[in-house]
CSV table of C-alpha atoms in Angstrom, one decimal:
chain,number,residue,atom,x,y,z
A,1,UNK,CA,-26.8,-10.0,-15.6
A,2,UNK,CA,-29.7,-12.0,-16.8
A,3,UNK,CA,-30.6,-15.1,-14.9
A,4,UNK,CA,-33.8,-16.9,-14.1
A,5,UNK,CA,-34.6,-16.8,-10.4
A,6,UNK,CA,-34.1,-20.6,-10.3
A,7,UNK,CA,-30.7,-20.3,-11.9
A,8,UNK,CA,-29.6,-17.4,-9.7
A,9,UNK,CA,-30.6,-19.3,-6.5
A,10,UNK,CA,-28.8,-22.4,-7.7
A,11,UNK,CA,-25.6,-20.6,-8.6
A,12,UNK,CA,-25.3,-18.9,-5.2
A,13,UNK,CA,-26.1,-22.1,-3.3
A,14,UNK,CA,-29.0,-20.6,-1.5
A,15,UNK,CA,-31.8,-22.2,0.5
A,16,UNK,CA,-35.2,-21.0,-0.5
A,17,UNK,CA,-37.2,-19.5,2.4
A,18,UNK,CA,-40.1,-18.3,0.3
A,19,UNK,CA,-40.8,-19.9,-3.1
A,20,UNK,CA,-41.1,-17.6,-6.1
A,21,UNK,CA,-44.4,-17.6,-7.9
A,22,UNK,CA,-42.5,-17.7,-11.2
A,23,UNK,CA,-39.1,-19.5,-10.8
A,24,UNK,CA,-38.3,-18.9,-14.5
A,25,UNK,CA,-38.8,-15.2,-14.3
A,26,UNK,CA,-35.7,-13.3,-15.3
A,27,UNK,CA,-33.7,-11.1,-12.9
A,28,UNK,CA,-31.5,-8.6,-14.7
A,29,UNK,CA,-30.2,-6.3,-11.9
A,30,UNK,CA,-29.0,-6.5,-8.3
A,31,UNK,CA,-28.4,-3.9,-5.6
A,32,UNK,CA,-27.8,-3.7,-1.8
A,33,UNK,CA,-29.5,-0.2,-1.7
A,34,UNK,CA,-33.2,-0.6,-1.3
A,35,UNK,CA,-33.7,2.8,-2.8
A,36,UNK,CA,-32.2,1.5,-6.1
A,37,UNK,CA,-34.2,-1.7,-6.5
A,38,UNK,CA,-35.6,-2.1,-9.9
A,39,UNK,CA,-38.9,-3.8,-10.7
A,40,UNK,CA,-38.2,-7.5,-10.9
A,41,UNK,CA,-34.6,-7.1,-9.7
A,42,UNK,CA,-32.7,-8.6,-6.9
A,43,UNK,CA,-31.9,-7.2,-3.5
A,44,UNK,CA,-28.9,-8.3,-1.4
A,45,UNK,CA,-29.3,-7.8,2.3
A,46,UNK,CA,-25.8,-6.8,3.4
A,47,UNK,CA,-24.9,-6.3,7.0
A,48,UNK,CA,-22.6,-3.4,7.4
A,49,UNK,CA,-20.9,-1.7,10.4
A,50,UNK,CA,-23.7,0.8,10.8
A,51,UNK,CA,-26.6,-0.5,8.6
A,52,UNK,CA,-28.2,-3.9,8.3
A,53,UNK,CA,-29.7,-4.5,4.9
A,54,UNK,CA,-32.3,-6.9,6.5
A,55,UNK,CA,-33.9,-3.9,8.0
A,56,UNK,CA,-34.7,-2.6,4.4
A,57,UNK,CA,-35.9,-5.9,2.9
A,58,UNK,CA,-39.5,-4.7,3.3
A,59,UNK,CA,-38.7,-1.6,1.3
A,60,UNK,CA,-37.0,-3.7,-1.4
A,61,UNK,CA,-40.1,-5.9,-1.6
A,62,UNK,CA,-42.4,-2.8,-1.8
A,63,UNK,CA,-40.2,-1.5,-4.6
A,64,UNK,CA,-40.8,-4.7,-6.6
A,65,UNK,CA,-37.9,-6.9,-5.9
A,66,UNK,CA,-38.4,-10.4,-7.4
A,67,UNK,CA,-35.5,-12.0,-5.4
A,68,UNK,CA,-34.2,-11.0,-1.9
A,69,UNK,CA,-31.0,-12.7,-0.7
A,70,UNK,CA,-30.6,-12.8,3.0
A,71,UNK,CA,-28.3,-14.3,5.7
A,72,UNK,CA,-30.6,-13.9,8.7
A,73,UNK,CA,-34.3,-14.5,9.4
A,74,UNK,CA,-36.8,-11.9,8.2
A,75,UNK,CA,-39.8,-10.8,10.3
A,76,UNK,CA,-43.0,-12.7,9.5
A,77,UNK,CA,-44.6,-9.5,8.1
A,78,UNK,CA,-41.9,-9.4,5.4
A,79,UNK,CA,-42.2,-13.1,4.6
A,80,UNK,CA,-46.0,-12.7,4.3
A,81,UNK,CA,-45.5,-9.7,1.9
A,82,UNK,CA,-43.1,-11.8,-0.2
A,83,UNK,CA,-45.6,-14.7,-0.4
A,84,UNK,CA,-48.3,-12.4,-1.5
A,85,UNK,CA,-46.1,-10.7,-4.1
A,86,UNK,CA,-44.6,-13.9,-5.4
A,87,UNK,CA,-41.1,-12.8,-4.5
A,88,UNK,CA,-38.4,-15.3,-3.8
A,89,UNK,CA,-36.6,-15.1,-0.4
A,90,UNK,CA,-33.3,-17.0,-0.6
A,91,UNK,CA,-30.9,-17.5,2.3
A,92,UNK,CA,-27.1,-17.9,2.0
A,93,UNK,CA,-24.4,-18.2,4.6
A,94,UNK,CA,-22.4,-15.2,3.3
A,95,UNK,CA,-23.9,-12.4,1.3
A,96,UNK,CA,-20.6,-11.2,-0.1
A,97,UNK,CA,-19.7,-14.7,-1.3
A,98,UNK,CA,-23.1,-15.0,-2.9
A,99,UNK,CA,-22.5,-11.8,-4.8
A,100,UNK,CA,-19.1,-13.1,-6.0
A,101,UNK,CA,-20.7,-16.4,-7.0
A,102,UNK,CA,-23.4,-14.7,-9.0
A,103,UNK,CA,-20.8,-12.5,-10.7
A,104,UNK,CA,-18.6,-15.5,-11.5
A,105,UNK,CA,-21.6,-17.2,-13.1
A,106,UNK,CA,-22.2,-14.1,-15.2
A,107,UNK,CA,-18.6,-13.9,-16.2
A,108,UNK,CA,-19.0,-17.3,-17.8
A,109,UNK,CA,-21.7,-15.8,-20.0
A,110,UNK,CA,-19.5,-13.0,-21.2
A,111,UNK,CA,-17.3,-13.3,-24.3
A,112,UNK,CA,-15.7,-9.9,-23.7
A,113,UNK,CA,-12.0,-9.2,-23.4
A,114,UNK,CA,-11.3,-8.6,-19.7
A,115,UNK,CA,-8.5,-6.3,-18.6
A,116,UNK,CA,-7.5,-6.1,-14.9
A,117,UNK,CA,-5.9,-2.9,-13.5
A,118,UNK,CA,-4.1,-2.5,-10.2
A,119,UNK,CA,-1.2,-0.6,-8.7
A,120,UNK,CA,-0.3,1.6,-5.8
A,121,UNK,CA,-0.8,4.8,-7.7
A,122,UNK,CA,-2.6,5.7,-10.9
A,123,UNK,CA,-4.8,2.6,-11.2
A,124,UNK,CA,-8.1,4.6,-11.5
A,125,UNK,CA,-6.7,6.9,-14.1
A,126,UNK,CA,-5.1,4.1,-16.0
A,127,UNK,CA,-8.3,2.2,-15.9
A,128,UNK,CA,-10.1,5.2,-17.4
A,129,UNK,CA,-7.5,5.7,-20.1
A,130,UNK,CA,-7.5,2.0,-21.0
A,131,UNK,CA,-11.3,2.0,-21.3
A,132,UNK,CA,-11.1,5.2,-23.4
A,133,UNK,CA,-8.7,3.5,-25.8
A,134,UNK,CA,-10.5,0.2,-26.1
A,135,UNK,CA,-13.9,2.0,-26.6
A,136,UNK,CA,-12.5,3.3,-29.9
A,137,UNK,CA,-12.6,-0.3,-31.2
A,138,UNK,CA,-14.9,-2.3,-28.9
A,139,UNK,CA,-18.1,-1.9,-27.0
A,140,UNK,CA,-16.5,-1.3,-23.7
A,141,UNK,CA,-17.6,-1.2,-20.0
A,142,UNK,CA,-15.4,-0.4,-17.0
A,143,UNK,CA,-15.4,0.0,-13.3
A,144,UNK,CA,-17.4,3.0,-12.1
A,145,UNK,CA,-16.1,5.3,-9.4
A,146,UNK,CA,-14.3,3.4,-6.7
A,147,UNK,CA,-16.1,0.1,-7.1
A,148,UNK,CA,-12.9,-1.9,-7.0
A,149,UNK,CA,-13.3,-4.1,-3.9
A,150,UNK,CA,-15.1,-7.4,-3.0
A,151,UNK,CA,-18.5,-5.7,-3.6
A,152,UNK,CA,-17.7,-3.3,-6.3
A,153,UNK,CA,-15.9,-5.6,-8.7
A,154,UNK,CA,-18.6,-8.3,-8.7
A,155,UNK,CA,-21.2,-5.6,-9.3
A,156,UNK,CA,-19.1,-4.2,-12.2
A,157,UNK,CA,-19.1,-7.7,-13.8
A,158,UNK,CA,-22.8,-8.2,-13.2
A,159,UNK,CA,-23.7,-4.9,-14.8
A,160,UNK,CA,-21.8,-5.6,-18.0
A,161,UNK,CA,-24.2,-6.3,-20.8
A,162,UNK,CA,-23.9,-9.7,-22.6
A,163,UNK,CA,-22.9,-8.0,-25.8
A,164,UNK,CA,-20.0,-6.1,-24.1
A,165,UNK,CA,-16.8,-6.7,-26.1
A,166,UNK,CA,-14.3,-5.3,-23.6
A,167,UNK,CA,-14.5,-5.0,-19.8
A,168,UNK,CA,-11.9,-3.0,-17.8
A,169,UNK,CA,-11.9,-3.8,-14.1
A,170,UNK,CA,-10.0,-2.0,-11.4
A,171,UNK,CA,-8.8,-4.1,-8.5
A,172,UNK,CA,-7.9,-2.5,-5.2
A,173,UNK,CA,-6.6,-4.1,-2.1
A,174,UNK,CA,-5.5,-3.6,1.5
A,175,UNK,CA,-4.1,-7.1,2.1
A,176,UNK,CA,-2.7,-10.3,0.7
A,177,UNK,CA,-5.3,-12.5,-1.1
A,178,UNK,CA,-7.7,-9.8,-1.9
A,179,UNK,CA,-6.7,-9.3,-5.6
A,180,UNK,CA,-6.6,-13.0,-6.0
A,181,UNK,CA,-10.2,-13.2,-4.9
A,182,UNK,CA,-11.2,-10.4,-7.2
A,183,UNK,CA,-9.3,-11.9,-10.2
A,184,UNK,CA,-11.0,-15.3,-9.6
A,185,UNK,CA,-14.3,-13.5,-10.3
A,186,UNK,CA,-13.2,-11.3,-13.2
A,187,UNK,CA,-10.8,-13.8,-14.8
A,188,UNK,CA,-8.7,-11.2,-16.8
A,189,UNK,CA,-6.8,-12.1,-19.9
A,190,UNK,CA,-4.7,-9.0,-19.7
A,191,UNK,CA,-3.5,-7.3,-16.5
A,192,UNK,CA,-1.6,-4.1,-15.9
A,193,UNK,CA,0.3,-3.2,-12.6
A,194,UNK,CA,0.9,0.6,-12.7
A,195,UNK,CA,3.5,0.6,-10.0
A,196,UNK,CA,4.4,-0.6,-6.5
A,197,UNK,CA,4.5,2.2,-4.0
A,198,UNK,CA,4.0,2.8,-0.3
A,199,UNK,CA,0.2,2.8,0.0
A,200,UNK,CA,-1.0,0.0,2.3
A,201,UNK,CA,2.3,-0.4,4.2
A,202,UNK,CA,0.2,-0.1,7.3
A,203,UNK,CA,-1.4,-3.5,6.4
A,204,UNK,CA,1.4,-5.2,4.5
A,205,UNK,CA,4.6,-4.1,6.3
A,206,UNK,CA,7.0,-3.9,3.4
A,207,UNK,CA,7.0,-2.9,-0.2
A,208,UNK,CA,8.0,-6.5,-1.1
A,209,UNK,CA,4.7,-7.7,0.4
A,210,UNK,CA,2.8,-5.0,-1.5
A,211,UNK,CA,4.5,-6.3,-4.7
A,212,UNK,CA,3.4,-9.8,-3.8
A,213,UNK,CA,-0.1,-8.7,-3.3
A,214,UNK,CA,-0.2,-6.7,-6.6
A,215,UNK,CA,1.4,-9.7,-8.4
A,216,UNK,CA,-1.7,-11.7,-7.6
A,217,UNK,CA,-3.4,-10.2,-10.7
A,218,UNK,CA,-0.5,-11.5,-12.9
A,219,UNK,CA,-0.7,-14.9,-11.2
A,220,UNK,CA,-4.4,-15.1,-12.3
A,221,UNK,CA,-3.7,-14.7,-16.0
A,222,UNK,CA,-4.3,-17.8,-18.2
A,223,UNK,CA,-1.2,-19.8,-18.9
A,224,UNK,CA,0.1,-19.5,-22.4
A,225,UNK,CA,-2.4,-16.8,-23.3
A,226,UNK,CA,-2.2,-13.9,-20.8
A,227,UNK,CA,-0.4,-10.7,-21.2
A,228,UNK,CA,1.1,-8.7,-18.3
A,229,UNK,CA,1.8,-5.0,-18.7
A,230,UNK,CA,4.5,-3.8,-16.3
A,231,UNK,CA,6.4,-0.5,-15.8
A,232,UNK,CA,9.7,-0.6,-17.7
A,233,UNK,CA,11.4,1.3,-14.9
A,234,UNK,CA,9.5,-0.2,-12.1
A,235,UNK,CA,11.6,-1.1,-9.0
A,236,UNK,CA,9.7,-4.4,-8.6
A,237,UNK,CA,9.0,-5.3,-12.2
A,238,UNK,CA,11.6,-8.2,-12.2
A,239,UNK,CA,10.4,-9.3,-8.8
A,240,UNK,CA,6.8,-9.6,-10.1
A,241,UNK,CA,7.9,-11.5,-13.2
A,242,UNK,CA,9.8,-14.0,-11.1
A,243,UNK,CA,7.2,-14.2,-8.3
A,244,UNK,CA,4.3,-14.8,-10.7
A,245,UNK,CA,6.4,-17.2,-12.8
A,246,UNK,CA,5.4,-15.3,-15.9
A,247,UNK,CA,8.1,-16.7,-18.2
A,248,UNK,CA,7.5,-20.3,-17.0
A,249,UNK,CA,3.8,-20.0,-17.6
A,250,UNK,CA,4.1,-18.5,-21.1
A,251,UNK,CA,2.7,-15.1,-20.1
A,252,UNK,CA,3.9,-12.4,-22.4
A,253,UNK,CA,5.3,-9.3,-20.7
A,254,UNK,CA,4.9,-5.9,-22.2
A,255,UNK,CA,7.0,-3.1,-20.6
A,256,UNK,CA,5.7,0.5,-20.8
A,257,UNK,CA,7.0,3.9,-19.9
A,258,UNK,CA,10.6,4.6,-18.9
A,259,UNK,CA,13.4,4.8,-21.4
A,260,UNK,CA,13.1,3.5,-24.9
A,261,UNK,CA,15.9,0.9,-24.8
A,262,UNK,CA,14.1,-1.0,-22.0
A,263,UNK,CA,10.5,-0.4,-23.0
A,264,UNK,CA,8.0,-1.6,-25.6
A,265,UNK,CA,5.8,1.5,-25.4
A,266,UNK,CA,7.3,4.8,-24.3
A,267,UNK,CA,7.2,8.6,-24.7
A,268,UNK,CA,9.7,11.2,-25.8
A,269,UNK,CA,9.7,14.9,-26.3
A,270,UNK,CA,7.4,15.5,-23.4
A,271,UNK,CA,6.3,19.1,-23.0
A,272,UNK,CA,3.6,20.8,-21.0
A,273,UNK,CA,1.2,23.7,-21.7
A,274,UNK,CA,0.4,26.5,-19.2
A,275,UNK,CA,-2.0,24.2,-17.3
A,276,UNK,CA,0.3,21.2,-17.0
A,277,UNK,CA,-1.2,19.2,-19.8
A,278,UNK,CA,1.4,17.1,-21.7
A,279,UNK,CA,2.2,16.6,-25.3
A,280,UNK,CA,4.6,13.9,-26.4
A,281,UNK,CA,5.6,11.5,-29.0
A,282,UNK,CA,4.5,7.9,-28.4
A,283,UNK,CA,6.7,5.1,-29.6
A,284,UNK,CA,5.7,1.4,-30.1
A,285,UNK,CA,6.3,-1.4,-32.5
A,286,UNK,CA,8.8,0.6,-34.5
A,287,UNK,CA,6.3,3.5,-35.1
A,288,UNK,CA,5.8,6.9,-33.5
A,289,UNK,CA,2.9,9.2,-33.2
A,290,UNK,CA,2.3,12.7,-31.7
A,291,UNK,CA,-0.1,12.6,-28.7
A,292,UNK,CA,-1.7,15.1,-26.4
A,293,UNK,CA,-3.6,14.6,-23.1
A,294,UNK,CA,-6.2,16.6,-21.3
A,295,UNK,CA,-5.0,15.0,-18.1
A,296,UNK,CA,-2.2,16.8,-16.3
A,297,UNK,CA,1.3,15.8,-15.2
A,298,UNK,CA,4.2,13.7,-16.3
A,299,UNK,CA,2.9,10.8,-14.3
A,300,UNK,CA,-0.1,10.6,-16.7
A,301,UNK,CA,2.2,10.2,-19.6
A,302,UNK,CA,3.4,7.0,-17.9
A,303,UNK,CA,-0.3,6.0,-17.4
A,304,UNK,CA,-1.0,6.7,-21.0
A,305,UNK,CA,1.8,4.5,-22.1
A,306,UNK,CA,0.3,1.7,-20.2
A,307,UNK,CA,-3.2,2.2,-21.6
A,308,UNK,CA,-1.7,2.5,-25.1
A,309,UNK,CA,0.1,-0.8,-24.6
A,310,UNK,CA,-3.2,-2.5,-23.8
A,311,UNK,CA,-4.9,-1.1,-26.9
A,312,UNK,CA,-2.0,-2.1,-29.2
A,313,UNK,CA,-2.1,-5.6,-27.8
A,314,UNK,CA,-5.6,-6.0,-29.2
A,315,UNK,CA,-4.4,-4.9,-32.7
A,316,UNK,CA,-5.3,-1.2,-32.6
A,317,UNK,CA,-3.1,1.1,-34.6
A,318,UNK,CA,-0.8,3.6,-32.9
A,319,UNK,CA,-2.6,6.7,-34.5
A,320,UNK,CA,-6.0,5.3,-33.3
A,321,UNK,CA,-4.6,4.8,-29.8
A,322,UNK,CA,-3.3,8.4,-29.7
A,323,UNK,CA,-6.6,9.8,-31.0
A,324,UNK,CA,-8.4,7.9,-28.3
A,325,UNK,CA,-6.1,9.1,-25.5
A,326,UNK,CA,-6.6,12.7,-26.5
A,327,UNK,CA,-10.3,12.4,-25.6
A,328,UNK,CA,-9.8,11.2,-22.0
A,329,UNK,CA,-11.1,13.5,-19.3
A,330,UNK,CA,-9.9,13.9,-15.7
A,331,UNK,CA,-12.2,12.3,-13.1
A,332,UNK,CA,-13.7,14.1,-10.1
A,333,UNK,CA,-11.2,14.3,-7.2
A,334,UNK,CA,-8.3,13.4,-9.5
A,335,UNK,CA,-6.7,16.6,-10.7
A,336,UNK,CA,-9.8,18.0,-12.1
A,337,UNK,CA,-9.3,21.8,-12.7
A,338,UNK,CA,-12.2,23.8,-11.4
A,339,UNK,CA,-12.9,27.6,-11.5
A,340,UNK,CA,-13.9,28.8,-8.1
A,341,UNK,CA,-15.9,31.8,-7.0
A,342,UNK,CA,-13.5,34.7,-6.8
A,343,UNK,CA,-11.7,33.6,-10.0
A,344,UNK,CA,-9.0,31.3,-8.7
A,345,UNK,CA,-8.5,27.8,-10.0
A,346,UNK,CA,-8.6,24.7,-7.9
A,347,UNK,CA,-6.8,21.5,-8.8
A,348,UNK,CA,-9.0,19.0,-7.1
A,349,UNK,CA,-6.9,15.9,-6.3
A,350,UNK,CA,-8.4,15.2,-2.9
A,351,UNK,CA,-9.7,11.7,-3.5
A,352,UNK,CA,-6.6,9.9,-2.2
A,353,UNK,CA,-2.9,10.4,-1.5
A,354,UNK,CA,0.4,8.7,-1.0
A,355,UNK,CA,4.0,10.2,-1.0
A,356,UNK,CA,4.3,9.2,-4.7
A,357,UNK,CA,1.1,10.8,-5.8
A,358,UNK,CA,1.7,13.9,-3.6
A,359,UNK,CA,5.0,14.4,-5.4
A,360,UNK,CA,3.3,14.0,-8.8
A,361,UNK,CA,0.6,16.6,-7.9
A,362,UNK,CA,3.1,19.1,-6.6
A,363,UNK,CA,5.0,18.7,-9.9
A,364,UNK,CA,1.7,19.5,-11.8
A,365,UNK,CA,1.1,22.6,-9.6
A,366,UNK,CA,4.6,23.8,-10.2
A,367,UNK,CA,4.1,23.5,-14.0
A,368,UNK,CA,1.2,25.8,-14.0
A,369,UNK,CA,1.8,29.2,-15.7
A,370,UNK,CA,0.1,31.9,-13.6
A,371,UNK,CA,0.5,35.5,-12.7
A,372,UNK,CA,-0.8,34.7,-9.2
A,373,UNK,CA,0.4,32.4,-6.5
A,374,UNK,CA,0.6,28.6,-6.4
A,375,UNK,CA,-0.9,27.4,-3.1
A,376,UNK,CA,-0.8,23.7,-1.9
A,377,UNK,CA,-3.4,22.5,0.6
A,378,UNK,CA,-2.1,19.2,1.8
A,379,UNK,CA,-3.6,16.8,4.3
A,380,UNK,CA,-2.7,13.6,6.1
A,381,UNK,CA,-1.9,10.5,4.1
A,382,UNK,CA,-3.3,7.3,5.6
A,383,UNK,CA,-2.4,3.6,5.5
A,384,UNK,CA,1.4,4.2,5.5
A,385,UNK,CA,2.1,2.3,8.7
A,386,UNK,CA,5.7,2.6,10.0
A,387,UNK,CA,6.5,4.7,6.9
A,388,UNK,CA,4.1,7.5,7.8
A,389,UNK,CA,6.6,9.8,9.3
A,390,UNK,CA,9.2,9.4,6.5
A,391,UNK,CA,6.4,9.7,3.9
A,392,UNK,CA,5.1,13.0,5.3
A,393,UNK,CA,8.6,14.3,5.7
A,394,UNK,CA,9.4,13.5,2.0
A,395,UNK,CA,6.3,15.5,0.9
A,396,UNK,CA,7.5,18.5,3.0
A,397,UNK,CA,10.9,18.4,1.3
A,398,UNK,CA,9.2,18.2,-2.1
A,399,UNK,CA,7.1,21.3,-1.3
A,400,UNK,CA,10.2,23.2,-0.4
A,401,UNK,CA,11.9,22.2,-3.6
A,402,UNK,CA,8.9,23.0,-5.8
A,403,UNK,CA,7.5,26.3,-7.1
A,404,UNK,CA,5.0,26.7,-4.2
A,405,UNK,CA,4.2,30.1,-2.8
A,406,UNK,CA,2.1,29.0,0.1
A,407,UNK,CA,1.4,25.8,2.0
A,408,UNK,CA,-1.6,24.9,4.2
A,409,UNK,CA,-1.2,21.6,6.1
A,410,UNK,CA,-4.3,19.9,7.3
A,411,UNK,CA,-4.4,17.3,10.1
A,412,UNK,CA,-2.0,16.0,12.8
A,413,UNK,CA,0.1,13.9,10.5
A,414,UNK,CA,0.6,16.8,8.0
A,415,UNK,CA,2.4,18.8,10.7
A,416,UNK,CA,5.4,16.8,9.6
A,417,UNK,CA,5.0,18.1,6.1
A,418,UNK,CA,5.1,21.6,7.5
A,419,UNK,CA,8.1,20.9,9.7
A,420,UNK,CA,10.0,19.2,6.9
A,421,UNK,CA,9.2,22.1,4.5
A,422,UNK,CA,10.6,24.6,7.0
A,423,UNK,CA,13.7,22.5,7.7
A,424,UNK,CA,14.3,22.4,3.9
A,425,UNK,CA,14.3,26.1,3.6
A,426,UNK,CA,10.7,27.2,2.9
A,427,UNK,CA,9.8,30.5,4.5
A,428,UNK,CA,7.8,29.8,7.7
A,429,UNK,CA,5.6,32.8,7.1
A,430,UNK,CA,4.2,31.0,4.0
A,431,UNK,CA,3.2,27.9,6.0
A,432,UNK,CA,0.0,27.4,7.9
A,433,UNK,CA,-1.1,24.4,10.0
A,434,UNK,CA,-4.8,23.7,10.6
A,435,UNK,CA,-6.8,20.9,12.1
A,436,UNK,CA,-9.4,20.0,9.5
A,437,UNK,CA,-11.0,20.7,6.1
A,438,UNK,CA,-13.2,23.5,7.5
A,439,UNK,CA,-10.3,25.3,9.0
A,440,UNK,CA,-8.3,24.8,5.7
A,441,UNK,CA,-11.1,26.4,3.8
A,442,UNK,CA,-11.1,29.4,6.2
A,443,UNK,CA,-7.3,29.7,6.0
A,444,UNK,CA,-7.4,29.5,2.2
A,445,UNK,CA,-10.1,32.2,2.0
A,446,UNK,CA,-7.8,34.6,3.8
A,447,UNK,CA,-4.9,34.4,1.3
A,448,UNK,CA,-6.3,33.3,-2.1
A,449,UNK,CA,-6.6,35.8,-4.9
A,450,UNK,CA,-8.2,35.7,-8.4
A,451,UNK,CA,-5.2,34.6,-10.4
A,452,UNK,CA,-4.0,31.9,-8.0
A,453,UNK,CA,-3.8,28.2,-8.6
A,454,UNK,CA,-4.6,25.9,-5.6
A,455,UNK,CA,-3.9,22.2,-5.2
A,456,UNK,CA,-6.0,20.2,-2.7
A,457,UNK,CA,-4.7,16.8,-1.9
A,458,UNK,CA,-5.0,14.3,0.9
A,459,UNK,CA,-6.3,10.9,1.8
A,460,UNK,CA,-10.1,10.8,1.3
A,461,UNK,CA,-10.8,10.6,5.0
A,462,UNK,CA,-9.5,14.2,5.4
A,463,UNK,CA,-12.5,15.6,3.4
A,464,UNK,CA,-10.5,18.1,1.4
A,465,UNK,CA,-13.1,17.7,-1.4
A,466,UNK,CA,-15.0,20.3,0.6
A,467,UNK,CA,-12.7,22.9,-1.0
A,468,UNK,CA,-14.3,22.1,-4.4
A,469,UNK,CA,-17.8,22.9,-3.2
A,470,UNK,CA,-19.3,25.8,-5.1
A,471,UNK,CA,-17.2,25.4,-8.2
A,472,UNK,CA,-18.3,27.6,-11.0
A,473,UNK,CA,-17.3,25.1,-13.7
């Protein structure tokens, strides 16, 4: 971002509490963390469940903030400091809405191609793959980490430089209307929905409602110009096309993955190396090209097809797309393979989990070639609502049907995984049930050997990332 203080205040509809000494001074950064305030930057005083940003306004002023945006009164001492420093204090009714308004204003200044990414499973990986592909042709920026909500997405837009040529933004959600609000800020011209799964059933009740929520990204595409990328074999693909009125609005639909006869971009001849990394032939626009990924699992072939479709839609050649895909790296907490003390390998996939992603990760673990054991450490899956029991049961059956030598279940909900695995024929002697991540680490230490491969997967709240602590590489 790059606004004058005067313009920033006007665009967020703020009331000035303390006048700036230089209204035309430029503000080129914003944060709600007082420790990250840059000299001459902006500080947003957010009120959270445990921390109130207003308590740190003084620290932000001391760090050199030129603009402090508040929703409540500040103490007179802070106001006096601001007057002396020439800092502007601006008050708004809602800090989050102010952030979105500022991001929307900056979006107007950007000429970049904007691609929106959402889906129940695989959106973060697909976002990374799409950014990797587009960076081979454009100066590309993308969402960092898990900044995919009402705070993270506006910040992603605001941190994009004006000369950015492509911007890939991830959009998460836990209810209807959230993606619509995010899309109103980002205004994507392309959008990909990776799939519609069971994550967020707790909030939305049915998969049809999840599909409606995900379809909001397609509804936001510009009529007659937008392009929607949908899974060729997606159970809700036709539902989304109809619900978002894509044909009526002149939105081009590109189908990816699945079988060739029903898909625009798809893979054949999929094979895996000893660590589950796929090679395949990518097909699109009547051409084909050999491709290899450093990411693991068949599900990432599907994600790669989606990312490839995005790159091809911007005129990239199929060989250039395949070359770019080959350079993509796994992200922390998403199937990164780590060497641990003692020599065993840990497949760290503990950032999040759903029944669909659990099945995909178990498939990856099964594909590993090892002289040791394959050990799955699986924890509770959250936000499944009424489908929680059935979801955990399905994972247990998947474990029993996979090439898994030992199972450690972590948390109260995962006890259903253990029960279902036993009911499906897995030897009870190979199954352990523990309460938390610390107990899981202790249980693992008693059975793991140097040549073993261990999968750690659960919803983020279970803290199974602890198992990755102390990694050698």
